Coordinates of C-alpha atoms and ligand atoms in Angstrom, one line a residue:
M1 CA 77.5 36.4 21.3
T2 CA 74.5 34.1 21.1
L3 CA 71.8 34.5 23.8
M4 CA 69.3 31.7 24.6
F5 CA 65.9 32.2 26.1
N6 CA 63.2 29.7 27.1
G7 CA 59.5 30.2 27.0
I8 CA 56.4 28.2 26.3
G9 CA 56.4 26.8 22.7
V10 CA 52.8 27.3 21.6
S11 CA 52.9 27.0 17.8
Q12 CA 55.4 24.6 16.4
G13 CA 57.7 25.4 13.5
F14 CA 60.9 27.3 13.0
A15 CA 61.3 31.0 12.1
I16 CA 64.5 32.8 11.4
G17 CA 64.4 36.6 10.9
E18 CA 65.1 40.1 12.2
A19 CA 63.7 41.2 15.5
Y20 CA 60.9 43.8 15.5
V21 CA 60.6 44.9 19.1
L22 CA 57.2 46.3 19.8
H23 CA 57.2 48.9 22.6
R24 CA 53.8 50.2 23.5
N25 CA 53.5 53.2 25.6
K26 CA 52.0 52.4 29.0
V27 CA 48.9 54.6 29.3
D28 CA 48.7 56.5 32.6
V29 CA 45.7 55.3 34.4
T30 CA 46.1 57.3 37.6
A31 CA 42.8 58.7 38.9
R32 CA 42.3 62.4 38.5
K33 CA 39.4 64.2 40.2
L34 CA 37.2 66.1 37.8
S35 CA 35.1 69.1 38.3
K36 CA 31.3 68.8 37.6
K37 CA 31.8 70.7 34.4
Q38 CA 34.5 68.3 33.1
I39 CA 32.3 65.2 33.5
S40 CA 30.2 65.4 30.3
P41 CA 33.2 66.1 28.0
E42 CA 35.1 63.3 29.7
C43 CA 32.2 60.9 29.0
R44 CA 32.2 62.1 25.3
R45 CA 36.0 61.5 25.2
L46 CA 35.5 57.9 26.3
R47 CA 32.7 57.3 23.9
R48 CA 34.8 58.6 21.0
A49 CA 37.7 56.4 22.0
I50 CA 35.4 53.4 22.1
K51 CA 34.3 54.3 18.5
T52 CA 37.9 54.6 17.3
A53 CA 38.8 51.2 18.9
K54 CA 35.8 49.7 17.2
A55 CA 36.7 51.2 13.8
D56 CA 40.2 49.7 14.2
L57 CA 38.8 46.2 15.0
L58 CA 36.4 46.4 12.0
N59 CA 39.3 47.3 9.8
A60 CA 41.3 44.3 11.1
R61 CA 38.3 42.0 10.6
D62 CA 37.9 43.2 7.0
S63 CA 41.5 42.5 6.3
I64 CA 41.3 38.8 7.2
P65 CA 41.8 36.8 4.0
K66 CA 38.7 34.8 3.0
D67 CA 40.4 31.5 3.3
A68 CA 41.7 32.1 6.9
P69 CA 40.6 29.8 9.6
G70 CA 37.3 30.9 11.2
D71 CA 38.6 31.2 14.7
I72 CA 40.5 34.3 13.7
S73 CA 37.5 36.3 12.8
A74 CA 35.7 34.8 15.8
F75 CA 38.2 36.3 18.2
I76 CA 37.9 39.7 16.6
E77 CA 34.1 39.5 16.5
T78 CA 34.2 38.7 20.3
H79 CA 36.1 41.9 20.9
I80 CA 33.7 44.0 18.8
L81 CA 30.8 42.5 20.8
M82 CA 32.6 43.3 24.0
L83 CA 33.1 46.9 23.0
D84 CA 29.3 47.1 22.6
D85 CA 28.6 45.4 25.9
D86 CA 27.4 47.5 28.8
L87 CA 30.2 46.3 30.9
L88 CA 32.7 48.2 28.8
S89 CA 30.6 50.8 27.0
R90 CA 28.3 51.9 29.9
T91 CA 29.8 50.9 33.3
P92 CA 33.0 53.0 32.9
I93 CA 30.8 56.0 31.9
D94 CA 28.8 55.4 35.1
I95 CA 32.0 55.3 37.0
I96 CA 33.2 58.6 35.5
K97 CA 29.9 60.1 36.7
S98 CA 29.7 58.6 40.1
E99 CA 33.4 58.9 41.0
Q100 CA 34.0 62.1 39.1
C101 CA 37.2 60.6 37.7
N102 CA 39.0 60.5 34.3
A103 CA 38.2 57.9 31.7
E104 CA 41.5 56.1 32.1
A105 CA 40.9 55.5 35.8
A106 CA 37.3 54.4 35.2
L107 CA 38.4 51.8 32.7
Q108 CA 41.1 50.6 35.1
Q109 CA 38.6 50.3 37.9
Q110 CA 36.3 48.2 35.6
R111 CA 39.3 46.1 34.5
E112 CA 40.0 45.2 38.1
A113 CA 36.4 44.4 38.8
M114 CA 36.2 42.1 35.8
A115 CA 39.6 40.5 36.5
K116 CA 38.3 39.4 39.9
V117 CA 35.3 37.6 38.3
F118 CA 37.5 35.8 35.7
G119 CA 40.3 35.1 38.2
S120 CA 37.9 33.1 40.4
M121 CA 37.1 30.7 37.5
E122 CA 38.8 27.4 37.7
D123 CA 38.3 26.5 34.1
E124 CA 41.6 27.3 32.4
Y125 CA 40.1 28.3 29.1
L126 CA 37.6 30.8 30.6
A127 CA 40.1 32.1 33.1
T128 CA 42.4 33.1 30.3
R129 CA 39.5 35.0 28.6
I130 CA 40.4 37.9 30.9
D131 CA 42.9 38.4 28.1
D132 CA 40.0 39.5 26.0
V133 CA 38.9 42.1 28.5
N134 CA 42.5 43.4 28.8
H135 CA 43.0 43.6 25.1
V136 CA 39.7 45.5 24.6
I137 CA 40.4 47.9 27.5
D138 CA 43.9 48.5 26.2
S139 CA 42.6 49.3 22.8
I140 CA 40.3 51.9 24.3
L141 CA 43.1 53.3 26.4
R142 CA 45.3 53.6 23.4
A143 CA 42.6 55.4 21.5
L144 CA 42.3 57.8 24.4
D145 CA 46.0 58.3 24.4
T146 CA 46.4 58.9 20.6
G147 CA 49.8 58.9 18.9
E148 CA 50.2 55.1 19.2
Q149 CA 51.7 53.5 16.1
A150 CA 49.0 51.4 14.5
A151 CA 49.9 47.8 13.8
D152 CA 48.8 48.1 10.2
S153 CA 51.4 50.6 9.3
I154 CA 54.4 48.3 10.2
N155 CA 56.1 46.3 7.4
L156 CA 57.0 43.0 9.0
K157 CA 58.1 40.9 6.0
G158 CA 60.2 38.1 7.4
Q159 CA 60.5 39.7 10.9
I160 CA 60.0 38.2 14.3
V161 CA 57.8 40.3 16.5
I162 CA 58.8 40.7 20.2
A163 CA 56.0 42.1 22.3
D164 CA 54.5 42.2 25.8
D165 CA 51.3 40.6 24.5
L166 CA 49.4 40.8 21.2
T167 CA 45.7 41.3 20.6
P168 CA 43.9 39.1 18.0
A169 CA 43.6 42.2 15.8
D170 CA 47.4 42.8 16.0
T171 CA 48.1 39.2 15.2
V172 CA 45.9 39.3 12.1
V173 CA 47.3 42.5 10.8
M174 CA 50.9 41.4 11.4
Q175 CA 50.2 38.1 9.5
N176 CA 49.0 40.2 6.6
N177 CA 52.2 42.2 6.8
G178 CA 54.3 39.1 6.5
V179 CA 55.4 38.4 10.1
A180 CA 57.6 35.2 10.4
G181 CA 57.2 34.5 14.1
F182 CA 55.9 35.8 17.4
V183 CA 57.5 36.0 20.9
T184 CA 55.6 37.5 23.8
E185 CA 56.4 38.2 27.4
T186 CA 53.1 37.0 28.8
G187 CA 50.6 34.3 27.9
G188 CA 50.1 30.6 28.0
Q189 CA 49.0 27.7 25.8
L190 CA 45.5 29.1 25.6
S191 CA 46.3 32.8 25.2
H192 CA 45.2 34.5 22.0
T193 CA 48.6 34.8 20.4
A194 CA 49.0 31.1 21.0
I195 CA 45.6 30.0 19.6
L196 CA 45.9 32.4 16.6
A197 CA 49.5 31.5 15.8
R198 CA 48.5 27.8 15.8
S199 CA 45.6 28.6 13.4
L200 CA 47.8 30.7 11.2
G201 CA 50.7 28.2 11.3
I202 CA 53.1 30.9 12.5
P203 CA 55.9 29.7 15.0
A204 CA 55.4 31.3 18.4
I205 CA 56.7 31.3 21.9
V206 CA 54.9 33.0 24.8
G207 CA 55.9 33.7 28.4
V208 CA 59.5 34.8 27.7
H209 CA 59.7 37.2 30.7
N210 CA 61.2 40.7 30.0
I211 CA 62.5 39.6 26.6
R212 CA 62.2 43.1 25.2
Q213 CA 65.0 44.2 27.6
Y214 CA 67.4 41.7 26.0
V215 CA 66.7 41.8 22.3
K216 CA 67.7 44.7 20.1
P217 CA 65.7 45.7 17.0
G218 CA 67.2 44.2 13.9
E219 CA 69.1 41.4 15.6
T220 CA 68.9 38.0 14.0
L221 CA 66.6 35.7 15.9
S222 CA 65.5 32.1 15.6
V223 CA 62.3 30.7 17.1
D224 CA 61.7 27.1 17.8
G225 CA 57.9 27.1 18.4
K226 CA 57.8 23.6 19.6
R227 CA 60.5 23.6 22.3
G228 CA 59.9 27.2 23.2
L229 CA 63.5 28.1 22.4
L230 CA 64.5 31.6 21.3
L231 CA 68.1 32.3 20.1
A232 CA 69.4 35.9 19.6
E233 CA 72.3 36.2 17.2
P234 CA 72.8 32.5 16.6
S235 CA 76.2 31.6 15.2
K236 CA 76.7 30.6 11.5
D237 CA 76.8 26.9 12.4
M238 CA 73.6 27.2 14.5
L239 CA 71.9 29.0 11.7
S240 CA 72.7 26.3 9.2
E241 CA 71.5 23.6 11.7
L242 CA 68.3 25.6 12.3
R243 CA 67.6 25.9 8.6
K244 CA 68.0 22.1 8.2
Q245 CA 65.5 21.6 11.0
Q246 CA 63.1 24.2 9.4
K247 CA 63.2 22.3 6.2
A248 CA 62.6 18.9 7.8
F249 CA 59.7 20.4 9.8
R250 CA 58.0 21.8 6.7
Q251 CA 58.4 18.4 5.0
Q252 CA 56.9 16.7 8.0
Q253 CA 53.9 19.1 7.9
R254 CA 53.4 18.4 4.2
D255 CA 53.5 14.6 5.0
L256 CA 50.9 15.0 7.8
N257 CA 48.6 17.0 5.6
S258 CA 48.8 14.3 3.0
L259 CA 47.2 12.0 5.5
I260 CA 44.0 14.0 5.7
D261 CA 42.1 11.8 3.2
E262 CA 44.0 8.6 3.9
P263 CA 41.8 5.8 5.3
A264 CA 42.4 5.1 9.0
V265 CA 43.7 1.5 8.8
T266 CA 46.8 0.0 10.4
Q267 CA 49.4 -1.8 8.3
D268 CA 47.8 -5.1 9.3
G269 CA 44.3 -4.0 8.3
V270 CA 42.8 -3.0 11.6
Q271 CA 40.0 -0.5 10.9
L272 CA 40.3 2.6 13.2
T273 CA 38.0 5.4 14.1
I274 CA 39.9 8.6 14.7
S275 CA 37.5 11.3 16.0
A276 CA 37.8 14.7 17.5
N277 CA 37.0 16.2 20.9
I278 CA 35.2 19.6 20.7
E279 CA 34.3 22.1 23.3
I280 CA 33.3 25.3 21.6
E281 CA 31.9 26.1 18.2
E282 CA 35.3 27.3 16.9
D283 CA 36.7 23.8 17.2
L284 CA 34.5 22.7 14.3
K285 CA 36.7 24.4 11.7
A286 CA 39.7 22.4 12.9
V287 CA 37.6 19.2 12.9
K288 CA 36.8 19.8 9.2
R289 CA 40.4 20.7 8.4
V290 CA 41.7 17.4 9.6
N291 CA 38.8 15.4 8.2
A292 CA 38.0 13.7 11.6
D293 CA 35.7 10.6 11.6
G294 CA 33.2 12.5 13.7
V295 CA 33.2 13.9 17.2
G296 CA 34.0 11.3 19.9
L297 CA 33.5 13.8 22.7
Y298 CA 31.5 17.0 22.7
R299 CA 32.1 18.6 26.2
T300 CA 28.7 20.4 26.6
E301 CA 29.7 22.0 29.9
F302 CA 30.9 25.0 27.9
L303 CA 27.2 25.8 27.2
Y304 CA 26.8 26.4 30.9
L305 CA 29.9 28.4 31.7
N306 CA 30.4 32.1 32.0
R307 CA 26.7 33.1 32.2
D308 CA 24.2 33.9 34.9
T309 CA 21.3 31.7 33.7
L310 CA 21.1 28.1 32.7
P311 CA 21.0 27.4 29.0
T312 CA 17.5 26.8 27.7
E313 CA 16.3 23.7 25.8
Q314 CA 16.3 25.8 22.6
E315 CA 19.9 27.0 23.2
H316 CA 21.1 23.4 23.6
Y317 CA 19.1 22.3 20.5
K318 CA 20.6 25.1 18.4
A319 CA 24.1 24.3 19.5
Y320 CA 23.7 20.6 18.7
T321 CA 22.0 21.0 15.4
K322 CA 24.7 23.5 14.4
V323 CA 27.4 20.8 15.1
L324 CA 25.4 18.2 13.3
R325 CA 25.1 20.4 10.2
S326 CA 28.8 21.0 10.2
L327 CA 29.6 17.3 10.6
K328 CA 27.6 16.4 7.5
G329 CA 26.6 12.9 8.5
A330 CA 29.6 12.0 10.7
M331 CA 28.8 10.7 14.2
L332 CA 28.4 13.2 17.0
T333 CA 28.9 12.0 20.6
I334 CA 27.3 14.5 23.0
R335 CA 28.4 14.1 26.5
T336 CA 25.7 15.3 29.0
A337 CA 26.8 18.0 31.3
D338 CA 29.9 17.0 33.3
L339 CA 29.5 20.0 35.6
G340 CA 31.4 20.4 38.9
A341 CA 35.0 19.8 40.0
D342 CA 37.3 21.5 37.4
K343 CA 34.3 22.5 35.3
E344 CA 33.0 24.8 37.8
F345 CA 30.0 26.9 36.7
S346 CA 28.5 30.0 37.9
V347 CA 24.8 29.3 37.8
T348 CA 24.6 27.2 40.9
S349 CA 22.1 29.6 42.3
Q350 CA 19.7 28.4 39.6
I351 CA 19.7 24.8 40.7
S352 CA 18.0 23.4 43.8
H353 CA 21.1 21.9 45.4
Q354 CA 22.5 24.6 47.7
G355 CA 24.8 22.5 49.8
P356 CA 28.0 23.8 51.3
L357 CA 31.0 24.1 49.0
A358 CA 32.6 20.7 48.6
H359 CA 36.1 20.2 50.2
N360 CA 37.0 17.8 47.5
P361 CA 35.0 18.7 44.4
A362 CA 36.5 16.0 42.1
M363 CA 34.8 13.5 44.4
G364 CA 31.7 15.6 45.0
L365 CA 28.5 16.3 43.3
R366 CA 29.6 16.4 39.7
G367 CA 28.9 14.9 36.3
I368 CA 26.0 12.4 36.3
R369 CA 25.6 12.8 40.1
L370 CA 24.7 16.4 39.7
C371 CA 22.5 15.8 36.8
L372 CA 20.5 13.1 38.6
N373 CA 20.2 15.5 41.6
E374 CA 18.9 18.2 39.3
P375 CA 16.4 16.5 37.0
A376 CA 15.1 19.8 35.6
L377 CA 18.6 20.7 34.4
F378 CA 19.2 17.2 33.1
I379 CA 15.8 16.8 31.3
T380 CA 16.3 20.2 29.5
Q381 CA 19.5 18.8 28.0
L382 CA 18.1 15.4 27.3
R383 CA 15.0 16.8 25.5
A384 CA 17.3 18.9 23.3
I385 CA 19.6 16.0 22.5
L386 CA 16.6 13.8 21.6
R387 CA 15.1 16.4 19.4
A388 CA 18.4 17.0 17.6
S389 CA 18.7 13.3 17.0
T390 CA 16.5 13.5 13.9
K391 CA 19.0 15.9 12.3
G392 CA 22.0 13.6 12.1
P393 CA 23.8 10.6 13.7
L394 CA 24.1 11.3 17.4
R395 CA 24.9 9.3 20.5
I396 CA 24.5 10.2 24.2
L397 CA 27.5 9.8 26.5
L398 CA 27.1 9.9 30.3
P399 CA 30.0 11.2 32.4
M400 CA 31.4 10.1 35.7
L401 CA 29.4 6.8 36.1
T402 CA 30.3 5.0 39.3
N403 CA 27.5 2.5 39.9
M404 CA 24.9 0.7 37.9
S405 CA 22.0 2.5 39.7
E406 CA 23.1 5.7 38.0
V407 CA 22.8 3.9 34.7
R408 CA 19.4 2.5 35.5
Q409 CA 18.1 5.9 36.7
T410 CA 19.4 7.7 33.6
L411 CA 17.9 5.1 31.2
D412 CA 14.6 5.4 33.0
L413 CA 14.7 9.2 32.8
I414 CA 15.6 9.1 29.1
D415 CA 12.6 6.7 28.6
S416 CA 10.3 9.1 30.4
V417 CA 11.6 12.1 28.3
K418 CA 10.9 10.0 25.2
S419 CA 7.3 9.4 26.3
T420 CA 6.8 13.1 27.0
L421 CA 8.1 13.9 23.5
D422 CA 5.7 11.2 22.1
G423 CA 2.8 12.9 23.9
E424 CA 3.9 16.2 22.3
G425 CA 4.2 14.7 18.9
I426 CA 7.9 15.6 18.7
D427 CA 10.2 13.3 16.7
Y428 CA 13.5 11.8 17.9
D429 CA 15.6 8.8 17.1
P430 CA 14.0 5.9 19.1
D431 CA 17.2 3.9 18.8
I432 CA 19.6 6.6 19.9
A433 CA 22.8 4.9 21.4
I434 CA 23.5 5.6 25.0
G435 CA 27.0 5.1 26.3
G436 CA 29.0 5.7 29.4
M437 CA 32.3 7.3 30.3
I438 CA 34.5 4.9 32.2
E439 CA 36.6 7.2 34.2
V440 CA 36.1 6.1 37.8
P441 CA 38.2 3.1 38.8
A442 CA 35.2 1.3 40.3
A443 CA 33.4 1.6 37.0
A444 CA 36.5 0.3 35.2
V445 CA 36.7 -2.8 37.5
A446 CA 32.9 -3.4 37.0
A447 CA 33.1 -2.5 33.3
D448 CA 31.5 -5.7 32.2
Q449 CA 28.3 -4.8 34.0
F450 CA 28.2 -1.3 32.4
A451 CA 28.9 -3.0 29.0
E452 CA 25.8 -5.1 29.4
Q453 CA 23.5 -2.2 29.9
L454 CA 25.0 0.4 27.6
D455 CA 25.5 0.7 23.8
F456 CA 29.1 1.9 24.0
L457 CA 31.9 2.8 26.4
S458 CA 34.3 5.7 26.3
I459 CA 37.4 5.7 28.5
G460 CA 38.1 9.0 30.2
T461 CA 41.8 8.6 31.1
N462 CA 42.1 12.2 32.4
D463 CA 39.9 11.3 35.4
L464 CA 40.7 7.6 35.4
I465 CA 44.4 8.4 36.0
Q466 CA 43.4 11.1 38.6
Y467 CA 41.3 8.7 40.6
T468 CA 43.5 5.6 40.2
L469 CA 46.7 7.3 41.2
A470 CA 45.0 9.7 43.7
I471 CA 46.5 12.7 41.9
D472 CA 44.5 15.9 41.5
R473 CA 44.7 16.6 37.8
I474 CA 44.8 20.4 38.2
D475 CA 47.3 20.5 41.1
D476 CA 50.7 21.5 39.7
Q477 CA 52.4 20.2 42.9
V478 CA 51.6 16.6 42.1
N479 CA 51.6 16.8 38.4
Y480 CA 54.9 14.9 38.1
L481 CA 53.1 11.8 39.5
Y482 CA 50.4 11.9 36.8
D483 CA 51.5 8.8 34.9
P484 CA 49.5 7.3 32.0
M485 CA 52.1 4.4 31.8
H486 CA 51.4 3.3 35.4
P487 CA 50.7 -0.4 35.1
A488 CA 47.5 0.0 37.1
V489 CA 46.2 2.5 34.5
L490 CA 47.1 0.3 31.6
Q491 CA 45.6 -2.8 33.2
L492 CA 42.3 -0.9 33.8
I493 CA 42.2 0.3 30.2
K494 CA 42.8 -3.2 29.0
Y495 CA 40.1 -4.5 31.3
I496 CA 37.5 -2.0 29.9
I497 CA 38.4 -2.8 26.3
D498 CA 38.0 -6.5 27.0
A499 CA 34.7 -5.9 28.7
G500 CA 33.4 -4.0 25.7
Q501 CA 34.6 -6.7 23.3
K502 CA 32.9 -9.5 25.4
A503 CA 29.6 -7.6 25.2
N504 CA 30.2 -6.8 21.6
I505 CA 29.9 -3.0 22.0
P506 CA 32.3 -0.3 20.8
V507 CA 34.9 1.1 23.2
G508 CA 36.7 4.4 22.5
L509 CA 39.1 6.5 24.5
C510 CA 38.7 10.3 24.6
G511 CA 41.1 11.4 27.4
D512 CA 44.4 13.1 26.6
M513 CA 46.2 9.8 26.3
A514 CA 44.6 9.5 22.8
S515 CA 46.3 12.7 21.7
D516 CA 49.9 11.7 22.3
P517 CA 51.4 10.2 19.2
H518 CA 54.0 8.5 21.3
I519 CA 51.5 6.7 23.5
V520 CA 48.6 5.8 21.1
R521 CA 50.4 2.6 19.8
V522 CA 50.3 1.3 23.4
L523 CA 46.5 1.7 23.3
L524 CA 46.4 0.0 19.9
G525 CA 48.3 -2.9 21.4
L526 CA 45.8 -3.1 24.3
G527 CA 43.1 -3.7 21.7
L528 CA 41.7 -0.1 21.2
S529 CA 40.5 1.0 17.8
E530 CA 38.5 4.1 18.5
F531 CA 40.4 7.2 19.5
S532 CA 39.1 10.8 20.1
M533 CA 41.4 13.8 20.7
P534 CA 41.7 17.5 20.1
P535 CA 41.7 18.1 16.3
N536 CA 45.2 19.7 16.4
S537 CA 46.8 16.4 17.4
L538 CA 44.7 14.2 15.1
L539 CA 47.1 14.0 12.1
A540 CA 50.2 13.1 14.1
V541 CA 48.2 10.4 15.9
K542 CA 46.8 9.1 12.7
H543 CA 50.4 9.0 11.3
S544 CA 51.6 6.9 14.3
L545 CA 48.6 4.5 14.2
I546 CA 48.4 3.8 10.5
N547 CA 52.1 3.0 10.3
A548 CA 51.8 0.5 13.1
R549 CA 50.9 -3.2 13.0
R550 CA 48.8 -4.3 15.9
V551 CA 50.3 -7.8 16.0
R552 CA 53.7 -6.2 16.5
V553 CA 52.8 -3.6 19.1
R554 CA 50.7 -5.9 21.2
R555 CA 53.6 -7.6 23.0
F556 CA 55.1 -4.2 23.9
S557 CA 51.8 -3.1 25.4
T558 CA 51.5 -6.4 27.3
A559 CA 55.1 -5.9 28.7
L560 CA 54.2 -2.3 29.6
M561 CA 51.2 -3.4 31.7
K562 CA 53.6 -5.5 33.8
T563 CA 56.5 -3.0 34.5
S564 CA 57.0 -0.1 36.8
D565 CA 60.7 0.2 35.9
T566 CA 61.1 3.6 34.2
D567 CA 64.1 2.6 32.1
E568 CA 62.3 -0.5 30.9
Q569 CA 59.1 1.6 30.1
L570 CA 61.2 4.1 28.1
S571 CA 62.9 1.3 26.2
L572 CA 59.5 -0.4 25.4
L573 CA 58.0 3.0 24.3
E574 CA 61.0 3.6 22.1
R575 CA 60.6 0.2 20.5
I576 CA 56.9 0.4 20.1
N577 CA 57.3 3.6 18.2
R578 CA 59.9 2.4 15.8
G579 CA 58.8 2.1 12.2
Ligands
PEP1 C1 38.5 12.4 30.8 O1 38.3 12.4 32.0 O2 39.4 11.7 30.3 C2 37.7 13.1 29.9 C3 37.8 13.0 28.6 O3 36.8 14.0 30.4 P1 37.2 15.5 31.0 O4 38.6 15.7 30.6 O5 36.3 16.4 30.4 O6 37.0 15.3 32.5
MG2 MG1 36.4 13.2 32.8

């Protein structure tokens, strides 16, 4: 009998193979009271386990093929660094001594303390980094426990691994051993298995609760990594249908890859700019892989997160010059810190504003408001950006603009930073372009005023939709109301594009709307020609855009701006995406 399970599809593609069910022994972390004499040997036992865990990670790192994407080794490097960090190598030792307890209990206590810190982070990416802590602690616990089957001794040729969760090291070793697909009980879009499976191009589903209870080793499984569908013992007919889909998917991937070097021009000759959004250094590899036309949005908030001190000018400078080097002459758009709201940061004690916690942070002191309130923080970043501007083409993008006085204040501040640099004899690009994110409805309605003062505009639909429709973008309860096709949203986007055209300045769009291949033709029809999105969606978006004709899609976009009828919207979307 065929069983069907649903999870979160995190790495698209189809895999068909035998189940390899990975059962890891749960290590007993119950606290045991030690005598004074037992404390030193227990500390030594923990140190030895840390060494073993490190040796395993170094082995995994050395087994990564040379041509593998860089984020794979980056994950393992992070774990190696974490093993060396005092938080894991020293604090548990201190706990053994102060609590007179066993190493397992000390590690568990430290895991709970660290989980509290990560759990309070609102940023989804950073919150999921507790996975790193858990993986590293589990690897030490396993080394304490001995007798665990090491991942590198398993032959997985063509098999589908079913596990509770997988560490980056497991994932790499399994890929070397020929694994065909991954299914895990825990995890989300940003968990390690998800990120690595995407990088390695291995179909994967995460979050299939308790799946190890239902699947038997050796059973035939099929994984649809896009829909998140797992079938156990599919029938003959199902298997032949799945094989067809697998073939079609592989062909589609080959077709998308063939677009990497294609010029970004529509069928009727509209020249497009298709750039990438980046957040962390690892994203640069993906930017290169898809041959993006540059970076349309560098979210620099990530430089401020997960640390106790503010980044220094030199740290900013190093980060920017590194990105510029990697882009080799392509444009880099650096967005100044959009801190606050969903990009909560932990160094608030370092800035002068010590007001009460905002009740409604999305409308509070965030983005440009916070930067103008904290000139020292802002100037540090502006100095670094200006200094980096001699190293490659670079533009400054200001987030969360609401009124023109914010623009004027910022332009004045940039002028004064330039004068200071002149006084210090430091070079910068005197003509550096300064643009604004249009993501607040008031700024959208007044876009022509912003367009007069700025060198370019970038539409931030994630926030624009949030504010226009009064829907908190991180509140799951109202997520179903988050509607990019709402006529008010489309009309505002059109208005901003027109304002830019009137002022003869470029207008791009860097919100999530630009990453959906089924929606981008609507934007093309509204007059947009600059798109920026996460690198993973770039080729599918490019495929949709370069096969379209603006003259044809324009009338569908115009009709979409005027309708709230869901059936009509669906029909228009279906027609705009034909051909
Ligand atoms: C946006 O609001 O659309 C945007 C790109 O910025 P962020 O998602 O970082 O707020
Ligand atoms: Mg935004």
